[in-house]
C-alpha cells in the first residue's frame, strides 16, 4: 500500500541522519522504511484515538529497537542526535494524521535507545 497523505509524501524522513556521515545511509534507509510502514498502518487501520495510535507507534518503536544492532555493526549508534531526529519524525507522523496533541515521549515509550 502506498502512502496517500500529501504531507507525508513530501516529508524528508530522518533528514539530519542522512546529512551526517556518522549514520550509514543503508541503515538510515531501514529507519525510513519503518516510519513509512507506520504511516501505511495508520492509513489502513485509521486509529480512532491516541490510545490506538500509541499501539501503532509502539510497534514501530520496537522495530527501531531491533535496528540498533545494524547501527552497531556499521560502527554507528542511535545516540542523542539520532534519538531527537527519530522522535521528531514520530511526532511529525502523528501530527500529519491529525494527532498533534500526541505526547512525543508516549509515541516512542518502549524505546531502548
PDB file of C-alpha atoms in Angstrom:
ATOM      1  CA  UNK A   1       0.000   0.000   0.000  1.00  0.00           C
ATOM      2  CA  UNK A   2       1.316   3.426  -0.909  1.00  0.00           C
ATOM      3  CA  UNK A   3       1.018   6.327   1.499  1.00  0.00           C
ATOM      4  CA  UNK A   4      -1.645   8.787   0.354  1.00  0.00           C
ATOM      5  CA  UNK A   5      -1.107  11.605   2.883  1.00  0.00           C
ATOM      6  CA  UNK A   6       0.414  14.506   0.932  1.00  0.00           C
ATOM      7  CA  UNK A   7       2.335  15.878   3.924  1.00  0.00           C
ATOM      8  CA  UNK A   8       3.980  12.505   4.424  1.00  0.00           C
ATOM      9  CA  UNK A   9       4.753  12.133   0.729  1.00  0.00           C
ATOM     10  CA  UNK A  10       6.657  15.425   0.748  1.00  0.00           C
ATOM     11  CA  UNK A  11       8.459  14.888   4.066  1.00  0.00           C
ATOM     12  CA  UNK A  12      12.167  14.037   4.119  1.00  0.00           C
ATOM     13  CA  UNK A  13      12.286  11.478   6.922  1.00  0.00           C
ATOM     14  CA  UNK A  14      15.447  11.331   9.040  1.00  0.00           C
ATOM     15  CA  UNK A  15      16.967  14.176   7.020  1.00  0.00           C
ATOM     16  CA  UNK A  16      19.510  15.061   9.712  1.00  0.00           C
ATOM     17  CA  UNK A  17      20.742  11.491   9.903  1.00  0.00           C
ATOM     18  CA  UNK A  18      21.194  11.312   6.135  1.00  0.00           C
ATOM     19  CA  UNK A  19      23.170  14.568   6.279  1.00  0.00           C
ATOM     20  CA  UNK A  20      25.566  13.209   8.919  1.00  0.00           C
ATOM     21  CA  UNK A  21      28.184  10.722   7.723  1.00  0.00           C
ATOM     22  CA  UNK A  22      28.169   9.029  11.130  1.00  0.00           C
ATOM     23  CA  UNK A  23      24.918   7.326  10.181  1.00  0.00           C
ATOM     24  CA  UNK A  24      25.264   4.944   7.247  1.00  0.00           C
ATOM     25  CA  UNK A  25      22.594   5.582   4.628  1.00  0.00           C
ATOM     26  CA  UNK A  26      21.787   1.899   4.181  1.00  0.00           C
ATOM     27  CA  UNK A  27      20.821   1.653   7.861  1.00  0.00           C
ATOM     28  CA  UNK A  28      19.018   5.001   7.914  1.00  0.00           C
ATOM     29  CA  UNK A  29      17.072   3.744   4.876  1.00  0.00           C
ATOM     30  CA  UNK A  30      15.743   0.947   7.076  1.00  0.00           C
ATOM     31  CA  UNK A  31      14.572   3.512   9.627  1.00  0.00           C
ATOM     32  CA  UNK A  32      12.809   5.455   6.886  1.00  0.00           C
ATOM     33  CA  UNK A  33      11.050   2.237   5.844  1.00  0.00           C
ATOM     34  CA  UNK A  34       9.864   1.761   9.433  1.00  0.00           C
ATOM     35  CA  UNK A  35       8.392   5.261   9.503  1.00  0.00           C
ATOM     36  CA  UNK A  36       6.695   4.838   6.128  1.00  0.00           C
ATOM     37  CA  UNK A  37       5.347   1.493   7.297  1.00  0.00           C
ATOM     38  CA  UNK A  38       3.901   3.250  10.327  1.00  0.00           C
ATOM     39  CA  UNK A  39       2.171   5.709   8.004  1.00  0.00           C
ATOM     40  CA  UNK A  40       0.757   2.855   5.949  1.00  0.00           C
ATOM     41  CA  UNK A  41      -0.593   1.184   9.082  1.00  0.00           C
ATOM     42  CA  UNK A  42      -2.180   4.424  10.264  1.00  0.00           C
ATOM     43  CA  UNK A  43      -3.870   4.860   6.896  1.00  0.00           C
ATOM     44  CA  UNK A  44      -5.043   1.247   6.833  1.00  0.00           C
ATOM     45  CA  UNK A  45      -6.202   0.996  10.447  1.00  0.00           C
ATOM     46  CA  UNK A  46      -7.321   4.605  10.991  1.00  0.00           C
ATOM     47  CA  UNK A  47      -6.800   4.777  14.765  1.00  0.00           C
ATOM     48  CA  UNK A  48      -9.756   6.479  16.413  1.00  0.00           C
ATOM     49  CA  UNK A  49      -7.881   7.942  19.354  1.00  0.00           C
ATOM     50  CA  UNK A  50      -4.451   8.431  20.891  1.00  0.00           C
ATOM     51  CA  UNK A  51      -4.523   5.054  22.626  1.00  0.00           C
ATOM     52  CA  UNK A  52      -4.977   3.303  19.278  1.00  0.00           C
ATOM     53  CA  UNK A  53      -2.269   5.471  17.694  1.00  0.00           C
ATOM     54  CA  UNK A  54       0.154   4.628  20.508  1.00  0.00           C
ATOM     55  CA  UNK A  55      -0.307   0.914  19.828  1.00  0.00           C
ATOM     56  CA  UNK A  56       0.919   1.523  16.277  1.00  0.00           C
ATOM     57  CA  UNK A  57       3.771   3.846  17.231  1.00  0.00           C
ATOM     58  CA  UNK A  58       4.955   1.470  19.932  1.00  0.00           C
ATOM     59  CA  UNK A  59       5.194  -1.348  17.378  1.00  0.00           C
ATOM     60  CA  UNK A  60       7.258   0.911  15.101  1.00  0.00           C
ATOM     61  CA  UNK A  61       9.453   1.908  18.048  1.00  0.00           C
ATOM     62  CA  UNK A  62      10.145  -1.768  18.715  1.00  0.00           C
ATOM     63  CA  UNK A  63      11.293  -2.043  15.100  1.00  0.00           C
ATOM     64  CA  UNK A  64      13.741   0.811  15.734  1.00  0.00           C
ATOM     65  CA  UNK A  65      14.927  -1.036  18.855  1.00  0.00           C
ATOM     66  CA  UNK A  66      15.747  -4.025  16.647  1.00  0.00           C
ATOM     67  CA  UNK A  67      17.562  -1.745  14.191  1.00  0.00           C
ATOM     68  CA  UNK A  68      20.075  -0.744  16.873  1.00  0.00           C
ATOM     69  CA  UNK A  69      22.232  -3.802  16.114  1.00  0.00           C
ATOM     70  CA  UNK A  70      22.510  -2.774  12.467  1.00  0.00           C
ATOM     71  CA  UNK A  71      23.810   0.621  13.549  1.00  0.00           C
ATOM     72  CA  UNK A  72      26.377  -1.003  15.832  1.00  0.00           C
ATOM     73  CA  UNK A  73      27.502  -3.352  13.065  1.00  0.00           C
ATOM     74  CA  UNK A  74      28.095  -0.283  10.901  1.00  0.00           C
ATOM     75  CA  UNK A  75      30.154   1.427  13.646  1.00  0.00           C
ATOM     76  CA  UNK A  76      27.335   3.819  14.413  1.00  0.00           C
ATOM     77  CA  UNK A  77      24.717   4.173  17.131  1.00  0.00           C
ATOM     78  CA  UNK A  78      21.291   5.600  17.848  1.00  0.00           C
ATOM     79  CA  UNK A  79      22.641   8.340  20.073  1.00  0.00           C
ATOM     80  CA  UNK A  80      21.430  11.824  21.005  1.00  0.00           C
ATOM     81  CA  UNK A  81      21.200  13.345  17.520  1.00  0.00           C
ATOM     82  CA  UNK A  82      19.521  10.246  16.117  1.00  0.00           C
ATOM     83  CA  UNK A  83      17.146   9.994  19.072  1.00  0.00           C
ATOM     84  CA  UNK A  84      15.970  13.547  18.513  1.00  0.00           C
ATOM     85  CA  UNK A  85      15.609  13.063  14.773  1.00  0.00           C
ATOM     86  CA  UNK A  86      13.621   9.851  15.169  1.00  0.00           C
ATOM     87  CA  UNK A  87      11.396  11.328  17.888  1.00  0.00           C
ATOM     88  CA  UNK A  88      10.685  14.408  15.768  1.00  0.00           C
ATOM     89  CA  UNK A  89       9.635  12.228  12.849  1.00  0.00           C
ATOM     90  CA  UNK A  90       7.328  10.158  15.047  1.00  0.00           C
ATOM     91  CA  UNK A  91       5.697  13.408  16.169  1.00  0.00           C
ATOM     92  CA  UNK A  92       5.511  14.606  12.554  1.00  0.00           C
ATOM     93  CA  UNK A  93       3.678  11.416  11.607  1.00  0.00           C
ATOM     94  CA  UNK A  94       1.240  11.773  14.483  1.00  0.00           C
ATOM     95  CA  UNK A  95       0.596  15.395  13.584  1.00  0.00           C
ATOM     96  CA  UNK A  96       0.204  14.666   9.858  1.00  0.00           C
ATOM     97  CA  UNK A  97      -2.567  12.218  10.706  1.00  0.00           C
ATOM     98  CA  UNK A  98      -4.459  14.582  12.978  1.00  0.00           C
ATOM     99  CA  UNK A  99      -2.893  13.741  16.343  1.00  0.00           C
ATOM    100  CA  UNK A 100      -0.996  16.974  17.028  1.00  0.00           C
ATOM    101  CA  UNK A 101      -1.791  16.558  20.726  1.00  0.00           C
ATOM    102  CA  UNK A 102       0.165  13.303  20.918  1.00  0.00           C
ATOM    103  CA  UNK A 103       2.851  13.140  23.597  1.00  0.00           C
ATOM    104  CA  UNK A 104       6.153  12.529  21.836  1.00  0.00           C
ATOM    105  CA  UNK A 105       7.517  10.561  24.786  1.00  0.00           C
ATOM    106  CA  UNK A 106       4.469   8.301  24.747  1.00  0.00           C
ATOM    107  CA  UNK A 107       4.744   7.843  20.968  1.00  0.00           C
ATOM    108  CA  UNK A 108       8.147   6.203  21.477  1.00  0.00           C
ATOM    109  CA  UNK A 109       7.693   4.930  25.035  1.00  0.00           C
ATOM    110  CA  UNK A 110       9.133   1.409  24.518  1.00  0.00           C
ATOM    111  CA  UNK A 111      12.406   2.709  23.043  1.00  0.00           C
ATOM    112  CA  UNK A 112      15.680   1.400  24.353  1.00  0.00           C
ATOM    113  CA  UNK A 113      17.855   3.933  22.527  1.00  0.00           C
TER     114      UNK A 113
END
